[in-house]
């Protein structure tokens, strides 16, 4: 039975018009509750597939220690930024006596749901997650919280779920990057971003837009694209570069996309940065493996991972209240290299 299709004690209490405490006592067969009431509650729980919340129980009573295993959901392990975050999580967890169980959602909602169920069934003590690109329903996260599972988001936070998170200052990082492009003489700056259903995409776009506004420039919708990978950037950039009075700079949501733009521009005979300036967002290893080396916003993924693990472990060990929403921001910095003037 999936935890997503089960009910909680709150659900039972609401349906039967009793308190959660009454439900709890009845399910434990307490003599404090009448036999008739106990039978009524137990029957309802059985018929509606109630699963005892062993995680919450283990966290509530110090005599029962939770298993020291943290579940981590990564959208793509091969992605440099996510791999550095994972390294930060593992380092912090190892220092504090915890092991890490890692699973990859591959940017798929259904796979993300299955991983949550697997982690729950394997009784991890908490979960650290960055949501998949196509996740737009959040019942699996809400159910974990209902069951007392400590949950911490990193990078791609879920605004529909009120729980702790660690992010970088995406807005300020984008704002500073675009401001740099403008300060070096660029006036027609294209934007390549991810799907706007993700909070990081909105924040980076808002930083881009506000930098233009602050400097008296207008956004040109001809230069706006939803594109967040190298292959797609190489495919669509020639069309934009051929526009009369086309862009003289590009700001990309990540380094891979920026490198795709770079290679497309060079193949078309544009000089970078003389004709076209390009800025990415990550500062991964590929940023220094291209020619010229990429100007980019450094995200400090290792630090993000350390902070996420610290929040989760502190909640598991009771140093942070479970109902406290901890929000931490890791500062970015602009690394200027050869793709900008």
CSV table of C-alpha atoms in Angstrom, one decimal:
chain,number,residue,atom,x,y,z
A,1,UNK,CA,0.0,0.0,0.0
A,2,UNK,CA,1.5,3.4,-1.0
A,3,UNK,CA,1.7,6.0,1.6
A,4,UNK,CA,0.1,8.4,-0.9
A,5,UNK,CA,-3.2,6.4,-0.8
A,6,UNK,CA,-3.3,6.0,2.9
A,7,UNK,CA,-4.8,8.2,5.6
A,8,UNK,CA,-3.4,9.9,8.7
A,9,UNK,CA,-4.8,10.2,12.2
A,10,UNK,CA,-5.8,13.7,11.4
A,11,UNK,CA,-8.0,12.4,8.5
A,12,UNK,CA,-9.6,9.8,10.8
A,13,UNK,CA,-10.3,12.4,13.5
A,14,UNK,CA,-11.8,14.8,11.1
A,15,UNK,CA,-14.1,12.2,9.5
A,16,UNK,CA,-15.3,10.7,12.8
A,17,UNK,CA,-15.6,14.0,14.6
A,18,UNK,CA,-13.1,13.2,17.4
A,19,UNK,CA,-9.8,14.5,18.5
A,20,UNK,CA,-6.4,13.3,17.2
A,21,UNK,CA,-5.6,12.2,20.7
A,22,UNK,CA,-8.7,10.0,20.9
A,23,UNK,CA,-7.7,8.4,17.6
A,24,UNK,CA,-4.2,7.8,18.8
A,25,UNK,CA,-5.4,6.2,22.0
A,26,UNK,CA,-8.0,4.0,20.2
A,27,UNK,CA,-5.4,2.7,17.7
A,28,UNK,CA,-3.2,1.8,20.7
A,29,UNK,CA,-6.2,0.0,22.2
A,30,UNK,CA,-6.1,2.2,25.3
A,31,UNK,CA,-8.7,1.4,28.0
A,32,UNK,CA,-9.2,5.2,28.3
A,33,UNK,CA,-11.4,5.0,25.3
A,34,UNK,CA,-14.7,3.0,25.3
A,35,UNK,CA,-14.7,-0.3,23.6
A,36,UNK,CA,-17.4,0.9,21.2
A,37,UNK,CA,-15.3,4.0,20.3
A,38,UNK,CA,-12.2,1.9,19.9
A,39,UNK,CA,-13.9,-0.5,17.5
A,40,UNK,CA,-15.4,2.3,15.5
A,41,UNK,CA,-12.0,4.0,15.0
A,42,UNK,CA,-10.1,0.9,14.4
A,43,UNK,CA,-12.5,-0.4,11.9
A,44,UNK,CA,-12.5,2.9,10.0
A,45,UNK,CA,-8.7,2.9,10.1
A,46,UNK,CA,-8.5,-0.6,8.7
A,47,UNK,CA,-11.0,0.0,5.9
A,48,UNK,CA,-9.2,3.2,4.8
A,49,UNK,CA,-5.7,1.7,4.8
A,50,UNK,CA,-4.2,3.6,7.7
A,51,UNK,CA,-0.5,3.1,8.0
A,52,UNK,CA,1.0,3.6,11.5
A,53,UNK,CA,3.4,6.6,11.5
A,54,UNK,CA,6.5,4.9,12.8
A,55,UNK,CA,8.8,7.7,11.7
A,56,UNK,CA,7.0,10.3,13.8
A,57,UNK,CA,6.9,7.9,16.7
A,58,UNK,CA,10.6,7.3,16.5
A,59,UNK,CA,11.3,11.0,16.4
A,60,UNK,CA,8.9,11.8,19.2
A,61,UNK,CA,10.4,9.4,21.8
A,62,UNK,CA,14.1,9.5,22.7
A,63,UNK,CA,14.0,5.8,23.7
A,64,UNK,CA,13.5,4.9,20.0
A,65,UNK,CA,16.4,6.2,17.9
A,66,UNK,CA,15.7,6.9,14.2
A,67,UNK,CA,17.8,5.1,11.7
A,68,UNK,CA,20.7,7.4,10.7
A,69,UNK,CA,20.1,7.2,7.0
A,70,UNK,CA,19.2,10.3,5.0
A,71,UNK,CA,17.4,10.0,1.7
A,72,UNK,CA,18.5,12.4,-1.1
A,73,UNK,CA,16.7,13.0,-4.3
A,74,UNK,CA,18.8,14.4,-7.1
A,75,UNK,CA,17.2,15.5,-10.5
A,76,UNK,CA,20.3,14.5,-12.4
A,77,UNK,CA,23.5,13.2,-10.8
A,78,UNK,CA,25.5,13.9,-13.9
A,79,UNK,CA,24.8,17.6,-13.5
A,80,UNK,CA,27.9,19.3,-12.0
A,81,UNK,CA,25.9,21.5,-9.7
A,82,UNK,CA,23.8,18.7,-8.2
A,83,UNK,CA,26.9,16.5,-7.8
A,84,UNK,CA,28.6,19.2,-5.8
A,85,UNK,CA,25.5,19.6,-3.6
A,86,UNK,CA,25.5,15.8,-3.0
A,87,UNK,CA,29.2,16.0,-2.0
A,88,UNK,CA,28.3,18.7,0.5
A,89,UNK,CA,25.4,16.7,1.9
A,90,UNK,CA,27.6,13.5,2.2
A,91,UNK,CA,30.4,15.5,3.9
A,92,UNK,CA,28.2,17.0,6.6
A,93,UNK,CA,26.2,13.8,7.1
A,94,UNK,CA,29.4,11.7,7.5
A,95,UNK,CA,30.9,14.1,10.1
A,96,UNK,CA,27.7,13.8,12.1
A,97,UNK,CA,27.4,10.0,11.9
A,98,UNK,CA,24.8,9.7,9.2
A,99,UNK,CA,24.8,7.7,5.9
A,100,UNK,CA,23.2,8.9,2.7
A,101,UNK,CA,20.9,7.0,0.3
A,102,UNK,CA,20.7,8.7,-3.1
A,103,UNK,CA,18.2,8.3,-5.9
A,104,UNK,CA,17.8,10.2,-9.2
A,105,UNK,CA,14.4,11.4,-10.4
A,106,UNK,CA,15.7,12.1,-13.9
A,107,UNK,CA,13.4,15.1,-13.9
A,108,UNK,CA,10.3,12.9,-13.9
A,109,UNK,CA,7.4,13.5,-11.5
A,110,UNK,CA,6.2,9.9,-11.3
A,111,UNK,CA,9.7,8.6,-10.6
A,112,UNK,CA,10.1,11.3,-7.9
A,113,UNK,CA,6.8,10.0,-6.2
A,114,UNK,CA,8.1,6.4,-6.3
A,115,UNK,CA,11.4,7.4,-4.7
A,116,UNK,CA,9.5,9.2,-1.9
A,117,UNK,CA,7.5,6.0,-1.3
A,118,UNK,CA,10.7,3.9,-1.4
A,119,UNK,CA,12.5,6.1,1.1
A,120,UNK,CA,9.4,6.1,3.4
A,121,UNK,CA,9.2,2.3,3.3
A,122,UNK,CA,12.9,2.0,4.0
A,123,UNK,CA,12.4,4.3,7.1
A,124,UNK,CA,15.0,6.9,6.3
A,125,UNK,CA,15.1,9.5,9.0
A,126,UNK,CA,14.5,12.4,6.6
A,127,UNK,CA,14.6,13.5,3.0
A,128,UNK,CA,16.6,16.2,1.1
A,129,UNK,CA,15.1,16.9,-2.3
A,130,UNK,CA,15.3,19.2,-5.4
A,131,UNK,CA,12.1,18.8,-7.3
A,132,UNK,CA,11.9,17.4,-10.9
A,133,UNK,CA,11.3,19.8,-13.7
A,134,UNK,CA,7.8,18.4,-14.5
A,135,UNK,CA,6.6,18.2,-10.9
A,136,UNK,CA,3.5,20.4,-10.6
A,137,UNK,CA,1.6,18.3,-8.0
A,138,UNK,CA,2.9,18.1,-4.5
A,139,UNK,CA,0.8,15.6,-2.6
A,140,UNK,CA,3.7,13.2,-2.2
A,141,UNK,CA,5.7,15.9,-0.3
A,142,UNK,CA,2.7,17.0,1.8
A,143,UNK,CA,2.0,13.4,2.8
A,144,UNK,CA,5.6,13.0,4.0
A,145,UNK,CA,5.2,16.0,6.2
A,146,UNK,CA,1.9,14.7,7.5
A,147,UNK,CA,3.7,11.5,8.5
A,148,UNK,CA,6.3,13.5,10.4
A,149,UNK,CA,9.1,13.0,7.9
A,150,UNK,CA,11.7,15.8,8.1
A,151,UNK,CA,11.9,17.3,4.6
A,152,UNK,CA,14.3,19.9,3.2
A,153,UNK,CA,14.3,21.3,-0.3
A,154,UNK,CA,17.4,22.6,-2.0
A,155,UNK,CA,17.9,24.6,-5.2
A,156,UNK,CA,14.4,23.9,-6.7
A,157,UNK,CA,12.1,24.6,-3.9
A,158,UNK,CA,8.4,23.8,-3.8
A,159,UNK,CA,6.3,26.9,-3.0
A,160,UNK,CA,3.3,24.7,-2.5
A,161,UNK,CA,4.8,23.0,0.5
A,162,UNK,CA,5.7,24.9,3.7
A,163,UNK,CA,9.0,23.3,4.8
A,164,UNK,CA,12.6,24.1,5.2
A,165,UNK,CA,14.8,25.0,2.2
A,166,UNK,CA,18.3,26.1,1.1
A,167,UNK,CA,18.7,28.2,-2.1
A,168,UNK,CA,21.3,30.4,-3.6
A,169,UNK,CA,20.4,34.1,-4.2
A,170,UNK,CA,19.3,33.4,-7.8
A,171,UNK,CA,17.7,36.9,-8.2
A,172,UNK,CA,20.8,38.8,-7.1
A,173,UNK,CA,23.1,36.5,-9.0
A,174,UNK,CA,21.2,37.1,-12.3
A,175,UNK,CA,20.9,40.8,-11.5
A,176,UNK,CA,24.6,41.2,-11.0
A,177,UNK,CA,25.5,39.2,-14.1
A,178,UNK,CA,23.2,41.2,-16.4
A,179,UNK,CA,24.4,44.5,-14.8
A,180,UNK,CA,28.0,43.4,-15.6
A,181,UNK,CA,27.0,42.8,-19.3
A,182,UNK,CA,25.4,46.3,-19.4
A,183,UNK,CA,28.4,47.9,-17.7
A,184,UNK,CA,30.7,46.5,-20.4
A,185,UNK,CA,28.6,48.1,-23.2
A,186,UNK,CA,26.0,45.5,-24.0
A,187,UNK,CA,22.5,46.8,-24.8
A,188,UNK,CA,20.5,44.0,-26.5
A,189,UNK,CA,20.7,41.1,-24.0
A,190,UNK,CA,19.0,37.8,-24.8
A,191,UNK,CA,17.7,35.5,-22.0
A,192,UNK,CA,17.7,31.7,-22.1
A,193,UNK,CA,15.9,30.2,-19.1
A,194,UNK,CA,14.2,27.1,-17.7
A,195,UNK,CA,10.4,26.4,-17.4
A,196,UNK,CA,8.8,29.2,-15.4
A,197,UNK,CA,6.9,26.8,-13.2
A,198,UNK,CA,10.1,26.6,-11.1
A,199,UNK,CA,10.9,29.2,-8.5
A,200,UNK,CA,14.6,29.5,-9.5
A,201,UNK,CA,13.6,30.2,-13.1
A,202,UNK,CA,11.3,33.0,-12.0
A,203,UNK,CA,14.0,34.5,-9.7
A,204,UNK,CA,16.7,34.5,-12.3
A,205,UNK,CA,14.4,36.0,-15.0
A,206,UNK,CA,13.3,38.7,-12.5
A,207,UNK,CA,16.9,39.5,-11.8
A,208,UNK,CA,17.6,39.8,-15.6
A,209,UNK,CA,14.5,41.9,-16.2
A,210,UNK,CA,15.2,44.3,-13.2
A,211,UNK,CA,18.8,44.8,-14.3
A,212,UNK,CA,17.5,46.0,-17.7
A,213,UNK,CA,14.9,48.3,-16.1
A,214,UNK,CA,17.4,49.8,-13.7
A,215,UNK,CA,19.7,50.7,-16.6
A,216,UNK,CA,16.9,52.1,-18.7
A,217,UNK,CA,16.8,49.2,-21.2
A,218,UNK,CA,13.7,47.5,-22.6
A,219,UNK,CA,13.2,43.8,-22.7
A,220,UNK,CA,12.9,42.5,-26.2
A,221,UNK,CA,10.7,39.4,-26.4
A,222,UNK,CA,12.4,38.3,-29.6
A,223,UNK,CA,15.4,37.5,-27.5
A,224,UNK,CA,13.6,35.4,-24.8
A,225,UNK,CA,13.7,31.6,-25.0
A,226,UNK,CA,12.9,28.7,-22.7
A,227,UNK,CA,16.1,26.7,-23.2
A,228,UNK,CA,18.2,25.1,-20.5
A,229,UNK,CA,20.6,22.7,-22.2
A,230,UNK,CA,23.5,22.8,-24.7
A,231,UNK,CA,21.9,20.9,-27.5
A,232,UNK,CA,18.9,23.1,-27.7
A,233,UNK,CA,21.0,26.2,-27.3
A,234,UNK,CA,23.1,25.2,-30.3
A,235,UNK,CA,20.0,24.5,-32.3
A,236,UNK,CA,18.1,27.7,-31.7
A,237,UNK,CA,20.8,30.3,-31.4
A,238,UNK,CA,21.6,30.7,-35.1
A,239,UNK,CA,18.0,31.9,-35.7
A,240,UNK,CA,18.3,34.6,-33.0
A,241,UNK,CA,21.8,35.6,-34.1
A,242,UNK,CA,20.5,36.2,-37.7
A,243,UNK,CA,17.9,38.7,-36.5
A,244,UNK,CA,18.7,42.2,-37.8
A,245,UNK,CA,19.9,44.3,-34.8
A,246,UNK,CA,20.1,41.0,-32.9
A,247,UNK,CA,21.5,40.5,-29.4
A,248,UNK,CA,24.9,41.6,-28.5
A,249,UNK,CA,24.9,39.5,-25.3
A,250,UNK,CA,23.3,36.4,-23.8
A,251,UNK,CA,22.5,35.5,-20.2
A,252,UNK,CA,21.9,31.8,-19.8
A,253,UNK,CA,20.3,29.9,-16.9
A,254,UNK,CA,23.2,27.5,-16.6
A,255,UNK,CA,26.7,26.9,-18.0
A,256,UNK,CA,25.8,24.1,-20.4
A,257,UNK,CA,23.3,26.4,-22.2
A,258,UNK,CA,25.8,29.3,-22.3
A,259,UNK,CA,28.4,26.9,-23.9
A,260,UNK,CA,25.8,25.9,-26.5
A,261,UNK,CA,25.4,29.6,-27.4
A,262,UNK,CA,29.1,30.1,-27.5
A,263,UNK,CA,29.7,27.2,-29.9
A,264,UNK,CA,26.8,28.3,-32.2
A,265,UNK,CA,28.1,31.9,-32.3
A,266,UNK,CA,31.7,30.8,-33.1
A,267,UNK,CA,30.5,28.5,-35.9
A,268,UNK,CA,28.6,31.5,-37.4
A,269,UNK,CA,31.8,33.6,-37.4
A,270,UNK,CA,30.9,35.9,-34.4
A,271,UNK,CA,33.8,36.9,-32.2
A,272,UNK,CA,33.3,36.3,-28.5
A,273,UNK,CA,33.4,38.7,-26.7
A,274,UNK,CA,34.1,41.4,-29.3
A,275,UNK,CA,30.7,40.8,-31.1
A,276,UNK,CA,28.8,38.7,-28.6
A,277,UNK,CA,29.2,38.5,-24.8
A,278,UNK,CA,28.0,35.4,-23.0
A,279,UNK,CA,27.3,34.7,-19.3
A,280,UNK,CA,26.3,31.5,-17.6
A,281,UNK,CA,25.2,30.3,-14.2
A,282,UNK,CA,26.9,27.5,-12.2
A,283,UNK,CA,30.7,27.8,-12.5
A,284,UNK,CA,31.2,24.1,-13.2
A,285,UNK,CA,34.3,22.4,-14.6
A,286,UNK,CA,33.1,23.0,-18.2
A,287,UNK,CA,33.2,26.8,-17.7
A,288,UNK,CA,37.0,26.6,-17.8
A,289,UNK,CA,37.2,23.9,-20.5
A,290,UNK,CA,35.7,26.1,-23.3
A,291,UNK,CA,37.5,28.7,-25.4
A,292,UNK,CA,37.3,31.4,-24.4
A,293,UNK,CA,36.6,30.5,-20.8
A,294,UNK,CA,33.1,31.3,-19.5
A,295,UNK,CA,32.0,34.2,-17.4
A,296,UNK,CA,29.5,32.8,-15.0
A,297,UNK,CA,27.7,33.0,-11.7
A,298,UNK,CA,29.2,30.7,-9.1
A,299,UNK,CA,26.5,28.8,-7.1
A,300,UNK,CA,28.7,27.2,-4.3
A,301,UNK,CA,26.8,23.9,-4.5
A,302,UNK,CA,29.0,22.2,-1.8
A,303,UNK,CA,27.9,24.9,0.7
A,304,UNK,CA,24.2,24.4,-0.3
A,305,UNK,CA,24.6,20.7,0.4
A,306,UNK,CA,26.2,21.3,3.8
A,307,UNK,CA,23.4,23.6,4.9
A,308,UNK,CA,20.6,21.3,3.7
A,309,UNK,CA,22.1,18.4,5.6
A,310,UNK,CA,22.7,20.6,8.7
A,311,UNK,CA,19.0,21.6,8.8
A,312,UNK,CA,17.7,18.0,8.3
A,313,UNK,CA,20.0,16.5,10.9
A,314,UNK,CA,19.2,19.2,13.4
A,315,UNK,CA,15.5,18.5,12.9
A,316,UNK,CA,16.0,14.8,13.3
A,317,UNK,CA,18.0,15.2,16.5
A,318,UNK,CA,15.6,17.8,17.9
A,319,UNK,CA,17.9,20.8,17.8
A,320,UNK,CA,15.5,22.5,15.4
A,321,UNK,CA,11.7,22.1,15.9
A,322,UNK,CA,10.0,20.0,13.3
A,323,UNK,CA,7.4,22.7,12.7
A,324,UNK,CA,10.0,25.4,12.2
A,325,UNK,CA,10.5,26.4,8.6
A,326,UNK,CA,14.2,27.1,8.2
A,327,UNK,CA,15.2,29.2,5.2
A,328,UNK,CA,18.8,29.7,4.3
A,329,UNK,CA,20.3,31.5,1.3
A,330,UNK,CA,23.8,30.8,0.0
A,331,UNK,CA,25.4,33.8,-1.6
A,332,UNK,CA,26.6,33.7,-5.2
A,333,UNK,CA,29.5,35.6,-6.9
A,334,UNK,CA,30.2,36.6,-10.5
A,335,UNK,CA,33.3,35.0,-12.0
A,336,UNK,CA,34.5,37.1,-14.9
A,337,UNK,CA,36.4,35.3,-17.6
A,338,UNK,CA,36.9,35.5,-21.4
A,339,UNK,CA,33.3,35.5,-22.8
A,340,UNK,CA,32.6,39.0,-21.6
A,341,UNK,CA,34.4,42.2,-22.3
